[in-house]
XYZ file of C-alpha atoms in Angstrom:
410
model
C 14.280 -156.065 1.456
C 14.957 -157.436 -2.075
C 14.344 -161.034 -3.108
C 18.075 -161.862 -3.098
C 18.446 -160.708 0.509
C 15.347 -162.658 1.545
C 16.728 -165.766 -0.168
C 20.078 -165.353 1.602
C 18.350 -164.924 4.961
C 16.295 -168.079 4.381
C 19.448 -169.976 3.468
C 21.187 -168.816 6.630
C 18.183 -169.758 8.795
C 18.022 -173.190 7.144
C 21.756 -173.664 7.704
C 21.474 -172.800 11.404
C 18.504 -175.171 11.836
C 20.297 -178.056 10.097
C 23.477 -177.436 12.103
C 21.421 -177.377 15.319
C 19.639 -180.636 14.479
C 22.972 -182.196 13.571
C 24.376 -181.217 16.936
C 21.210 -182.568 18.593
C 21.889 -186.015 17.115
C 25.613 -185.652 17.861
C 25.029 -185.003 21.565
C 22.399 -187.748 21.766
C 24.932 -190.279 20.524
C 27.817 -188.782 22.465
C 26.218 -189.141 25.907
C 24.139 -192.250 25.263
C 26.784 -194.575 26.668
C 26.807 -192.675 29.964
C 23.019 -193.036 30.087
C 22.826 -196.777 29.351
C 26.168 -197.834 30.886
C 24.778 -199.808 33.826
C 21.870 -201.329 31.906
C 23.946 -202.404 28.906
C 26.859 -203.681 31.017
C 24.493 -205.777 33.089
C 23.058 -207.362 29.933
C 26.467 -208.270 28.488
C 27.556 -209.873 31.741
C 29.815 -207.332 33.484
C 29.737 -207.668 37.276
C 28.733 -204.607 39.357
C 32.183 -204.246 40.940
C 33.813 -203.913 37.499
C 31.309 -201.527 35.926
C 33.063 -198.278 36.874
C 36.483 -199.288 35.523
C 35.067 -200.966 32.401
C 32.956 -197.855 31.871
C 36.086 -195.720 31.908
C 37.640 -198.087 29.353
C 34.705 -197.798 26.941
C 34.265 -194.043 27.267
C 38.009 -193.512 26.845
C 37.865 -195.502 23.603
C 35.062 -193.210 22.450
C 37.102 -190.168 23.428
C 40.164 -191.508 21.612
C 37.965 -191.828 18.534
C 37.016 -188.183 18.959
C 40.702 -187.255 18.972
C 41.368 -189.162 15.755
C 38.177 -187.901 14.131
C 38.894 -184.314 15.101
C 42.100 -184.425 13.074
C 40.530 -186.299 10.167
C 37.402 -184.180 9.719
C 39.103 -180.871 10.492
C 41.657 -181.362 7.741
C 38.990 -182.606 5.298
C 36.875 -179.537 6.112
C 39.666 -177.115 5.214
C 40.898 -179.015 2.174
C 37.641 -180.200 0.582
C 34.834 -178.224 2.226
C 32.682 -178.083 5.360
C 29.708 -179.794 3.675
C 31.659 -182.987 2.960
C 32.412 -183.256 6.681
C 28.746 -182.847 7.604
C 27.777 -185.725 5.319
C 30.677 -188.088 5.988
C 30.782 -187.766 9.753
C 27.073 -188.298 10.328
C 27.005 -191.351 8.062
C 29.873 -192.922 10.018
C 28.469 -192.415 13.502
C 24.933 -193.359 12.453
C 26.078 -196.754 11.140
C 28.289 -197.250 14.218
C 25.404 -196.586 16.592
C 23.193 -199.105 14.826
C 26.046 -201.639 15.109
C 26.381 -200.819 18.810
C 22.968 -202.309 19.454
C 24.371 -205.729 18.513
C 27.404 -205.651 20.869
C 27.624 -208.654 23.209
C 30.964 -208.114 24.969
C 32.849 -205.146 26.364
C 35.677 -205.199 23.789
C 33.300 -205.151 20.814
C 31.364 -202.413 22.611
C 34.547 -200.372 23.019
C 35.703 -200.796 19.396
C 32.323 -199.667 18.078
C 32.387 -196.633 20.393
C 35.844 -195.855 18.974
C 34.411 -195.817 15.428
C 31.379 -193.814 16.591
C 33.731 -191.329 18.260
C 35.606 -190.791 14.989
C 32.307 -190.018 13.268
C 30.991 -187.815 16.054
C 34.117 -185.645 15.916
C 33.153 -183.843 12.728
C 29.651 -182.627 13.496
C 30.032 -179.611 15.778
C 33.194 -178.155 14.271
C 31.872 -178.185 10.713
C 28.497 -176.789 11.791
C 29.961 -173.948 13.860
C 32.491 -173.128 11.135
C 29.733 -172.858 8.530
C 27.570 -170.681 10.782
C 30.371 -168.300 11.818
C 31.562 -167.899 8.224
C 28.063 -167.356 6.803
C 26.389 -165.008 9.307
C 27.116 -161.306 9.855
C 29.900 -160.792 12.388
C 27.572 -158.834 14.688
C 25.035 -161.681 14.779
C 27.062 -164.893 14.510
C 27.057 -165.290 18.282
C 23.286 -165.738 18.118
C 23.670 -168.388 15.421
C 26.116 -170.515 17.412
C 23.957 -169.986 20.507
C 20.942 -171.483 18.710
C 23.015 -174.415 17.436
C 24.224 -175.270 20.919
C 20.966 -174.508 22.718
C 18.954 -176.868 20.512
C 21.757 -179.370 20.041
C 22.428 -179.943 23.704
C 18.818 -180.999 24.219
C 19.902 -184.194 22.473
C 21.225 -185.287 25.868
C 17.726 -184.973 27.299
C 16.374 -187.108 24.458
C 19.071 -189.713 25.163
C 18.132 -189.817 28.845
C 14.408 -190.188 28.159
C 14.799 -192.855 25.473
C 17.513 -194.664 27.429
C 15.238 -194.795 30.476
C 12.072 -196.033 28.759
C 13.486 -198.350 26.081
C 16.028 -201.147 25.865
C 19.613 -199.950 25.510
C 19.834 -201.591 22.072
C 16.775 -199.637 20.917
C 18.373 -196.419 22.193
C 21.357 -196.960 19.917
C 19.110 -197.846 16.965
C 17.180 -194.596 17.473
C 20.412 -192.587 17.410
C 21.542 -194.216 14.186
C 18.115 -193.756 12.604
C 17.968 -190.057 13.477
C 21.371 -189.557 11.886
C 20.366 -191.217 8.642
C 17.196 -189.104 8.477
C 19.281 -185.972 9.003
C 21.281 -186.812 5.887
C 18.167 -186.104 3.818
C 17.894 -182.581 5.279
C 21.518 -181.884 4.502
C 20.962 -182.163 0.768
C 19.829 -178.516 0.748
C 22.806 -177.051 2.637
C 25.360 -174.847 0.873
C 29.098 -174.313 1.186
C 30.704 -171.396 3.018
C 31.539 -168.424 0.803
C 34.754 -167.839 2.757
C 35.854 -171.419 2.059
C 35.131 -170.992 -1.662
C 37.251 -167.830 -1.665
C 40.077 -169.580 0.203
C 39.804 -172.569 -2.164
C 40.642 -170.288 -5.089
C 43.707 -168.869 -3.349
C 46.980 -170.302 -4.626
C 50.157 -170.697 -2.625
C 48.251 -170.934 0.677
C 48.366 -174.102 2.756
C 44.869 -175.408 3.567
C 43.977 -177.819 6.350
C 47.621 -178.140 7.395
C 47.413 -179.270 11.015
C 51.145 -178.758 11.487
C 50.747 -175.025 10.828
C 49.410 -174.864 14.376
C 52.804 -175.981 15.676
C 55.148 -174.164 13.285
C 54.629 -170.813 14.983
C 54.971 -170.409 18.761
C 52.310 -167.719 19.067
C 49.854 -169.701 16.954
C 50.503 -172.885 18.952
C 49.953 -171.188 22.315
C 46.737 -169.647 21.002
C 45.543 -173.088 19.860
C 46.504 -174.683 23.185
C 44.619 -171.966 25.065
C 41.507 -172.616 22.939
C 41.592 -176.272 23.998
C 42.342 -175.682 27.667
C 39.521 -173.213 28.293
C 36.955 -176.017 27.741
C 38.485 -178.640 30.059
C 36.220 -178.185 33.147
C 33.055 -178.955 31.186
C 34.031 -182.448 30.154
C 35.411 -183.277 33.582
C 32.008 -182.458 35.045
C 30.036 -184.411 32.445
C 32.470 -187.268 31.849
C 33.412 -187.986 35.469
C 31.428 -186.114 38.124
C 28.019 -186.839 36.585
C 28.805 -190.127 34.820
C 30.179 -191.546 38.084
C 27.366 -190.100 40.187
C 26.219 -193.565 41.416
C 29.648 -194.064 43.019
C 29.958 -190.447 44.206
C 26.444 -190.529 45.671
C 27.292 -193.655 47.640
C 30.228 -191.888 49.322
C 28.056 -188.822 50.022
C 25.470 -191.049 51.701
C 22.778 -190.569 49.086
C 19.426 -191.922 50.215
C 19.068 -193.827 46.950
C 21.313 -194.877 44.063
C 21.839 -191.837 41.876
C 20.931 -192.372 38.235
C 23.708 -191.199 35.894
C 21.279 -191.032 32.971
C 18.997 -188.668 34.864
C 22.027 -186.643 35.930
C 23.239 -186.373 32.331
C 19.801 -185.222 31.179
C 19.510 -182.452 33.773
C 23.140 -181.429 33.355
C 22.573 -180.947 29.650
C 19.332 -179.112 30.280
C 21.453 -176.751 32.365
C 24.137 -176.533 29.686
C 21.519 -175.747 27.024
C 20.036 -172.941 29.123
C 23.520 -171.766 30.061
C 24.581 -171.664 26.418
C 21.633 -169.423 25.543
C 22.285 -167.114 28.513
C 26.027 -167.120 27.805
C 25.415 -166.190 24.165
C 23.086 -163.326 25.103
C 25.457 -162.089 27.795
C 28.364 -162.076 25.341
C 26.278 -159.979 22.942
C 25.357 -157.551 25.747
C 28.911 -157.272 27.143
C 30.376 -157.435 23.620
C 32.995 -159.725 25.082
C 33.249 -163.497 24.912
C 36.226 -163.526 27.305
C 34.457 -161.770 30.181
C 31.414 -163.979 29.718
C 33.422 -167.218 29.828
C 35.279 -166.087 32.970
C 31.940 -165.412 34.693
C 30.670 -168.888 33.828
C 33.927 -170.577 34.829
C 33.682 -168.967 38.264
C 30.070 -170.099 38.560
C 31.000 -173.681 37.633
C 33.424 -173.891 40.566
C 30.681 -172.867 42.993
C 28.291 -175.475 41.600
C 30.846 -178.311 41.860
C 31.547 -177.383 45.473
C 27.801 -177.558 46.102
C 27.616 -181.011 44.504
C 30.582 -182.527 46.341
C 29.558 -181.204 49.765
C 25.871 -182.163 49.726
C 25.340 -185.166 51.975
C 22.264 -187.428 52.002
C 21.375 -186.556 48.412
C 17.866 -187.352 47.271
C 16.926 -187.861 43.634
C 15.250 -184.437 43.495
C 18.193 -182.588 45.032
C 20.572 -184.445 42.693
C 18.563 -183.378 39.638
C 18.558 -179.762 40.830
C 22.295 -179.786 41.464
C 22.959 -181.273 38.011
C 20.782 -178.587 36.436
C 22.706 -175.819 38.204
C 26.065 -177.482 37.581
C 25.238 -177.783 33.880
C 24.292 -174.111 33.722
C 27.664 -173.223 35.257
C 29.548 -174.876 32.405
C 27.086 -173.652 29.777
C 29.736 -171.840 27.766
C 30.402 -174.670 25.286
C 29.048 -172.841 22.217
C 30.904 -169.673 23.183
C 34.098 -171.700 23.644
C 33.808 -173.222 20.151
C 32.942 -169.807 18.685
C 36.066 -168.318 20.287
C 38.163 -171.092 18.727
C 36.616 -170.429 15.293
C 37.273 -166.697 15.576
C 40.965 -167.025 16.476
C 42.221 -168.454 13.169
C 42.114 -167.852 9.415
C 39.782 -169.551 6.942
C 42.413 -171.985 5.638
C 42.776 -173.731 9.027
C 39.548 -172.635 10.760
C 37.755 -175.954 10.251
C 40.835 -177.810 11.510
C 40.872 -175.732 14.683
C 37.116 -175.655 15.249
C 36.844 -179.424 14.780
C 39.946 -180.492 16.691
C 39.664 -178.110 19.663
C 36.338 -179.388 21.099
C 37.332 -182.972 20.342
C 40.687 -182.550 22.036
C 38.750 -181.237 25.026
C 36.585 -184.366 24.942
C 39.641 -186.552 24.346
C 41.414 -184.878 27.255
C 39.041 -186.914 29.421
C 41.535 -189.781 28.976
C 44.471 -188.141 30.832
C 42.018 -186.369 33.161
C 40.565 -189.761 34.113
C 44.052 -191.173 34.761
C 44.992 -188.258 37.022
C 41.581 -188.411 38.709
C 42.083 -192.124 39.454
C 45.507 -191.336 40.926
C 43.935 -188.898 43.373
C 41.080 -191.330 44.104
C 43.619 -193.935 45.197
C 45.653 -191.364 47.134
C 42.655 -189.857 48.931
C 39.041 -190.627 47.971
C 36.643 -189.908 45.117
C 35.318 -186.667 46.683
C 38.754 -185.160 47.395
C 39.872 -186.198 43.924
C 36.897 -184.292 42.485
C 37.858 -181.110 44.347
C 41.519 -181.328 43.309
C 40.804 -181.965 39.638
C 38.198 -179.197 39.389
C 40.636 -176.728 40.959
C 43.472 -177.677 38.593
C 41.334 -177.603 35.459
C 39.644 -174.306 36.341
C 42.963 -172.539 36.945
C 44.242 -173.813 33.573
C 41.018 -172.719 31.853
C 41.041 -169.225 33.351
C 44.688 -168.665 32.411
C 43.805 -169.755 28.868
C 40.929 -167.274 28.598
C 43.151 -164.457 29.857
C 45.789 -165.311 27.224
C 43.444 -165.177 24.218
C 42.567 -161.913 22.469
C 38.963 -160.729 22.416
C 37.338 -161.943 19.180
C 33.851 -160.427 19.398
C 32.886 -158.819 16.038
C 36.209 -159.870 14.506
C 36.303 -160.055 10.692
C 36.919 -163.719 9.812
C 37.588 -163.342 6.085
C 41.373 -163.766 6.186
C 44.004 -166.498 5.713
C 46.785 -167.786 7.945
C 50.186 -167.421 6.250
């Protein structure tokens, strides 16, 4: 192996590590509200009977920020480079998280989570885009697997810190980690495919509306978004609202959403690694995602039918449920592999954030079913609807394993 090849390999390894650490901080900040919701709401004077609805308000503001940020950072990534997104997004959400520690009312809390959401939107898409465009096509699945596997452990860090420290300190830690990560990013390098696309004339770059100008392209983009919907329903509603769900199920003690989030993300991290390996073995991302989607349905049924939950059984169920939806990295990789270099960052950044932002309409429909029936029945109905949509979406997309990504969308 010559020195140039060794240098390139070191650069790729460094890029994967930095992208993984970036996603670690991203997930830490993304789920921190779910972890400290009850503690922080109690401190700012929200009564227990209003905590669930006010929690939905704050998290929906964060998700709306993710929608806005997905558009902003995706377009910037295709027009000006993936590296600029990595720097700009992490600076924004780091400052926002530090500011969050000073919130004293629910509306200020929500506005800051909106700003943090905008910042958080750029991290994963830019990182995955860089990794998929830099690594060999036969091995890029391993790269995205490492990014997600390490990154998702940020949820565990959020749960541990949120449990043992004041909620304000938890936000300060998230902001501090982000600012430290900026120093590591100084050594990262731009994607060669982006540089090639940048030199191309007469080709539209970062044009979000290209995704809607062609029916086939639009349906492909919509399918990329829809295949990830069950994951955020599980994390954003079924686990986040576990104290209320546990009460209906006759749990022997109040279920801790922070603990649930931690074990769910442990499961997702393990699932992402297994999903990545399985995709490499089967040489098919589609078959692998369908297997995991089927497994996620089984785990949700287990959760919603287990009466008299104890803390230990709840943690185990969250671990298994997280594993069932552990196809997040594969989902984002599929999205990256479906489109050309000139709009790849736009797609890879907007798709996962539209999935996260879809929690807003999902929450509204979920609340409709809660009022029509009850919170358990609503959980069953929503999981069934979202899984059917996700499976149809996977079936619609073409297999992208080992696909050459060095091309442009006309």
